[in-house]
Amino acid sequence: LVESIRATSRALGFGGTYYALHIRRGDFQYKSVKLPASDIVRNLRGTALIPRGSLVYVATDDPDGTCEHCKADGKPCPAPTRDGVQKIPQGCMADPSWDAFWRNGWVLVFARNFTTSHHSNVAGALQTDNTHLNPNYLGLIEIIVCARAEIFAGTWFSTFTGYIHRLRGYHGRGEQTYYHSNGKVDAPRLPQSIGAGYAREWRIGWEDDEGGLI
């Protein structure tokens, strides 16, 4: 899958480079980190970290950008209204679409663009056939995809994101790793844990006492 994404990047003239995001939505219990795409763009400083005109792989449980299965306090989120007047509880969003990413100049791809016959508006997204992929392995594979990205930003509190951070540290990419959650963007590069520690990985997981890679 990594090679398929790189092939798509080359087909689009991006030289094989790609970026990655892990965006957890659905029934994730931490409501404060379930954000619309516009907030993620703002937190990642527009195009400062992920340049305009980049191929961005999005690992998510909501590839349609509808938040159909999103919940807050155990209850389904209300459907967005056109007038935007409806009160939206924390953990839900008025605009769950990925449109803000496209407006920011990012070219998006998802697992289904490479593993199914799903229609893709990205040239070359099915150049390599991965349609035999067992869906039970997809989460494990997406961890590797995100670990190999040029820059990665994940969801605070997510242990899925946390393991990606650790793998990136092993591969010398710990300094190109971020969160897209409010107030946590640069947390992966802090020298030690915050709070209980399970919410994130940090340098001690991949550096020795002198700062070299383990």
Tab-separated table of C-alpha atoms in Angstrom:
chain	number	residue	atom	x	y	z
A	1	LEU	CA	0.000	0.000	0.000
A	2	VAL	CA	2.871	2.382	0.753
A	3	GLU	CA	4.278	1.765	-2.713
A	4	SER	CA	0.855	2.322	-4.285
A	5	ILE	CA	0.569	5.680	-2.550
A	6	ARG	CA	4.071	6.641	-3.626
A	7	ALA	CA	3.221	5.628	-7.209
A	8	THR	CA	0.160	7.873	-7.080
A	9	SER	CA	2.319	10.698	-5.758
A	10	ARG	CA	4.715	10.270	-8.676
A	11	ALA	CA	1.817	10.157	-11.147
A	12	LEU	CA	0.610	13.485	-9.786
A	13	GLY	CA	4.075	15.021	-10.061
A	14	PHE	CA	4.815	14.974	-6.302
A	15	GLY	CA	7.925	12.820	-6.628
A	16	GLY	CA	6.693	9.964	-4.441
A	17	THR	CA	6.284	12.105	-1.330
A	18	TYR	CA	3.098	11.889	0.702
A	19	TYR	CA	1.816	13.152	4.066
A	20	ALA	CA	-0.597	11.457	6.461
A	21	LEU	CA	-3.286	12.216	9.031
A	22	HIS	CA	-5.029	9.919	11.497
A	23	ILE	CA	-8.470	11.322	12.311
A	24	ARG	CA	-10.522	9.372	14.843
A	25	ARG	CA	-14.235	10.094	14.955
A	26	GLY	CA	-17.122	7.643	15.408
A	27	ASP	CA	-17.753	6.622	19.000
A	28	PHE	CA	-14.385	7.898	20.291
A	29	GLN	CA	-15.108	8.901	23.871
A	30	TYR	CA	-12.837	11.961	23.957
A	31	LYS	CA	-15.163	14.572	22.505
A	32	SER	CA	-12.714	17.487	22.586
A	33	VAL	CA	-10.454	15.924	19.946
A	34	LYS	CA	-13.191	15.141	17.392
A	35	LEU	CA	-12.729	18.162	15.156
A	36	PRO	CA	-13.994	19.370	11.780
A	37	ALA	CA	-11.472	19.614	8.971
A	38	SER	CA	-11.405	23.416	9.203
A	39	ASP	CA	-10.146	23.250	12.812
A	40	ILE	CA	-7.491	20.711	11.851
A	41	VAL	CA	-6.253	22.996	9.063
A	42	ARG	CA	-6.037	25.866	11.535
A	43	ASN	CA	-4.212	23.780	14.149
A	44	LEU	CA	-1.698	22.582	11.549
A	45	ARG	CA	-1.032	26.224	10.602
A	46	GLY	CA	-2.615	26.152	7.176
A	47	THR	CA	0.059	25.033	4.740
A	48	ALA	CA	3.053	25.577	7.050
A	49	LEU	CA	3.471	21.879	7.917
A	50	ILE	CA	1.731	20.188	4.994
A	51	PRO	CA	2.318	22.315	1.886
A	52	ARG	CA	-0.351	23.255	-0.613
A	53	GLY	CA	-0.418	20.785	-3.494
A	54	SER	CA	0.521	17.759	-1.358
A	55	LEU	CA	-0.827	14.220	-1.470
A	56	VAL	CA	-2.347	13.493	1.963
A	57	TYR	CA	-3.320	9.992	3.072
A	58	VAL	CA	-6.168	10.131	5.601
A	59	ALA	CA	-6.487	7.158	7.960
A	60	THR	CA	-9.957	7.503	9.457
A	61	ASP	CA	-13.104	5.680	10.494
A	62	ASP	CA	-15.107	8.274	8.525
A	63	PRO	CA	-13.815	8.289	4.923
A	64	ASP	CA	-17.105	9.714	3.599
A	65	GLY	CA	-16.742	12.794	5.816
A	66	THR	CA	-20.330	12.511	7.071
A	67	CYS	CA	-19.789	11.509	10.719
A	68	GLU	CA	-22.664	9.093	10.198
A	69	HIS	CA	-21.596	6.962	13.148
A	70	CYS	CA	-20.352	9.785	15.353
A	71	LYS	CA	-21.624	9.890	18.921
A	72	ALA	CA	-21.467	12.310	21.848
A	73	ASP	CA	-22.303	11.126	25.357
A	74	GLY	CA	-23.336	7.806	23.843
A	75	LYS	CA	-25.950	9.371	21.582
A	76	PRO	CA	-25.771	9.753	17.778
A	77	CYS	CA	-24.809	13.208	16.586
A	78	PRO	CA	-27.624	15.263	15.054
A	79	ALA	CA	-27.609	15.530	11.286
A	80	PRO	CA	-26.077	18.823	10.058
A	81	THR	CA	-28.593	21.459	8.952
A	82	ARG	CA	-28.137	23.751	6.001
A	83	ASP	CA	-28.777	26.916	7.959
A	84	GLY	CA	-26.272	25.925	10.644
A	85	VAL	CA	-28.607	27.212	13.362
A	86	GLN	CA	-28.933	23.891	15.182
A	87	LYS	CA	-26.908	23.624	18.399
A	88	ILE	CA	-24.087	21.124	17.909
A	89	PRO	CA	-22.889	19.212	21.008
A	90	GLN	CA	-19.165	18.828	21.623
A	91	GLY	CA	-17.872	15.809	19.749
A	92	CYS	CA	-20.201	16.463	16.815
A	93	MET	CA	-19.709	18.994	14.027
A	94	ALA	CA	-21.780	21.251	11.793
A	95	ASP	CA	-19.603	20.406	8.782
A	96	PRO	CA	-18.065	16.919	9.003
A	97	SER	CA	-16.868	16.977	5.383
A	98	TRP	CA	-13.247	17.033	4.258
A	99	ASP	CA	-13.881	20.089	2.056
A	100	ALA	CA	-11.590	22.334	4.129
A	101	PHE	CA	-8.664	20.047	3.294
A	102	TRP	CA	-9.336	20.340	-0.422
A	103	ARG	CA	-9.691	24.120	-0.091
A	104	ASN	CA	-6.319	24.154	1.647
A	105	GLY	CA	-4.818	22.655	-1.495
A	106	TRP	CA	-4.365	19.085	-0.254
A	107	VAL	CA	-5.059	16.131	-2.539
A	108	LEU	CA	-6.714	13.476	-0.372
A	109	VAL	CA	-6.586	9.705	-0.625
A	110	PHE	CA	-8.061	7.051	1.653
A	111	ALA	CA	-7.512	3.307	2.001
A	112	ARG	CA	-10.498	2.561	-0.216
A	113	ASN	CA	-8.873	4.410	-3.119
A	114	PHE	CA	-6.294	1.620	-3.217
A	115	THR	CA	-8.092	-1.423	-1.835
A	116	THR	CA	-11.507	-1.351	-3.529
A	117	SER	CA	-13.029	-0.363	-6.843
A	118	HIS	CA	-14.381	2.809	-5.200
A	119	HIS	CA	-14.413	5.732	-7.607
A	120	SER	CA	-11.419	7.988	-7.076
A	121	ASN	CA	-10.912	11.526	-8.327
A	122	VAL	CA	-7.178	11.131	-7.792
A	123	ALA	CA	-5.217	10.075	-10.860
A	124	GLY	CA	-3.390	6.787	-10.487
A	125	ALA	CA	-4.986	5.799	-7.173
A	126	LEU	CA	-5.601	2.259	-8.424
A	127	GLN	CA	-2.397	1.806	-10.383
A	128	THR	CA	-1.433	-1.103	-8.139
A	129	ASP	CA	-4.044	-3.708	-7.307
A	130	ASN	CA	-4.489	-4.202	-3.555
A	131	THR	CA	-8.077	-5.425	-3.824
A	132	HIS	CA	-7.079	-8.777	-2.311
A	133	LEU	CA	-6.279	-7.093	1.017
A	134	ASN	CA	-7.925	-8.710	4.046
A	135	PRO	CA	-9.862	-5.868	5.746
A	136	ASN	CA	-8.910	-7.281	9.156
A	137	TYR	CA	-5.322	-6.247	8.450
A	138	LEU	CA	-6.124	-2.716	7.313
A	139	GLY	CA	-5.549	-0.996	10.660
A	140	LEU	CA	-2.119	-2.574	11.010
A	141	ILE	CA	-1.218	-1.599	7.463
A	142	GLU	CA	-2.405	1.979	7.936
A	143	ILE	CA	-0.065	2.300	10.921
A	144	ILE	CA	2.831	1.506	8.570
A	145	VAL	CA	1.500	3.880	5.900
A	146	CYS	CA	1.364	6.743	8.405
A	147	ALA	CA	4.737	5.838	9.892
A	148	ARG	CA	6.399	6.227	6.473
A	149	ALA	CA	4.803	9.584	5.602
A	150	GLU	CA	6.929	12.701	5.221
A	151	ILE	CA	4.972	14.425	8.003
A	152	PHE	CA	2.256	12.889	10.142
A	153	ALA	CA	-0.366	14.409	12.440
A	154	GLY	CA	-2.647	12.297	14.616
A	155	THR	CA	-5.406	12.405	17.194
A	156	TRP	CA	-4.602	13.174	20.834
A	157	PHE	CA	-5.667	10.381	23.247
A	158	SER	CA	-5.566	7.802	20.443
A	159	THR	CA	-3.298	4.830	21.136
A	160	PHE	CA	-3.420	4.084	17.380
A	161	THR	CA	-1.805	7.490	16.786
A	162	GLY	CA	0.573	6.845	19.691
A	163	TYR	CA	2.030	3.714	18.163
A	164	ILE	CA	2.511	5.516	14.850
A	165	HIS	CA	4.507	8.143	16.744
A	166	ARG	CA	6.714	5.441	18.252
A	167	LEU	CA	7.375	3.790	14.889
A	168	ARG	CA	8.213	7.173	13.383
A	169	GLY	CA	10.671	7.681	16.221
A	170	TYR	CA	12.328	4.339	15.425
A	171	HIS	CA	12.663	5.429	11.783
A	172	GLY	CA	14.157	8.811	12.676
A	173	ARG	CA	10.967	10.720	11.876
A	174	GLY	CA	9.995	11.656	15.423
A	175	GLU	CA	10.683	15.340	14.755
A	176	GLN	CA	8.261	15.349	11.806
A	177	THR	CA	5.345	14.139	13.918
A	178	TYR	CA	2.455	16.229	15.242
A	179	TYR	CA	-1.034	16.192	16.701
A	180	HIS	CA	-3.876	18.050	14.996
A	181	SER	CA	-5.793	18.419	18.283
A	182	ASN	CA	-6.325	21.768	19.996
A	183	GLY	CA	-3.298	22.873	22.003
A	184	LYS	CA	-1.369	19.630	21.373
A	185	VAL	CA	0.196	20.155	17.947
A	186	ASP	CA	3.830	20.026	19.109
A	187	ALA	CA	3.362	17.634	22.048
A	188	PRO	CA	5.247	14.693	20.420
A	189	ARG	CA	8.528	16.561	20.784
A	190	LEU	CA	8.165	17.353	24.484
A	191	PRO	CA	10.875	15.629	26.559
A	192	GLN	CA	8.574	13.651	28.848
A	193	SER	CA	5.074	12.367	29.370
A	194	ILE	CA	2.044	14.462	30.230
A	195	GLY	CA	-0.370	13.197	32.867
A	196	ALA	CA	-1.013	9.450	32.796
A	197	GLY	CA	1.220	8.992	29.765
A	198	TYR	CA	-0.960	6.588	27.791
A	199	ALA	CA	-2.260	9.402	25.598
A	200	ARG	CA	0.989	9.890	23.739
A	201	GLU	CA	4.487	8.647	23.023
A	202	TRP	CA	7.597	10.739	23.616
A	203	ARG	CA	11.323	10.727	22.930
A	204	ILE	CA	12.342	8.332	25.678
A	205	GLY	CA	10.656	5.614	23.610
A	206	TRP	CA	13.186	5.883	20.794
A	207	GLU	CA	16.219	7.838	22.081
A	208	ASP	CA	19.023	6.857	24.447
A	209	ASP	CA	20.355	9.036	27.247
A	210	GLU	CA	22.553	10.957	24.792
A	211	GLY	CA	19.686	11.685	22.404
A	212	GLY	CA	20.668	9.113	19.788
A	213	LEU	CA	18.200	6.715	18.181
A	214	ILE	CA	17.822	3.409	19.993
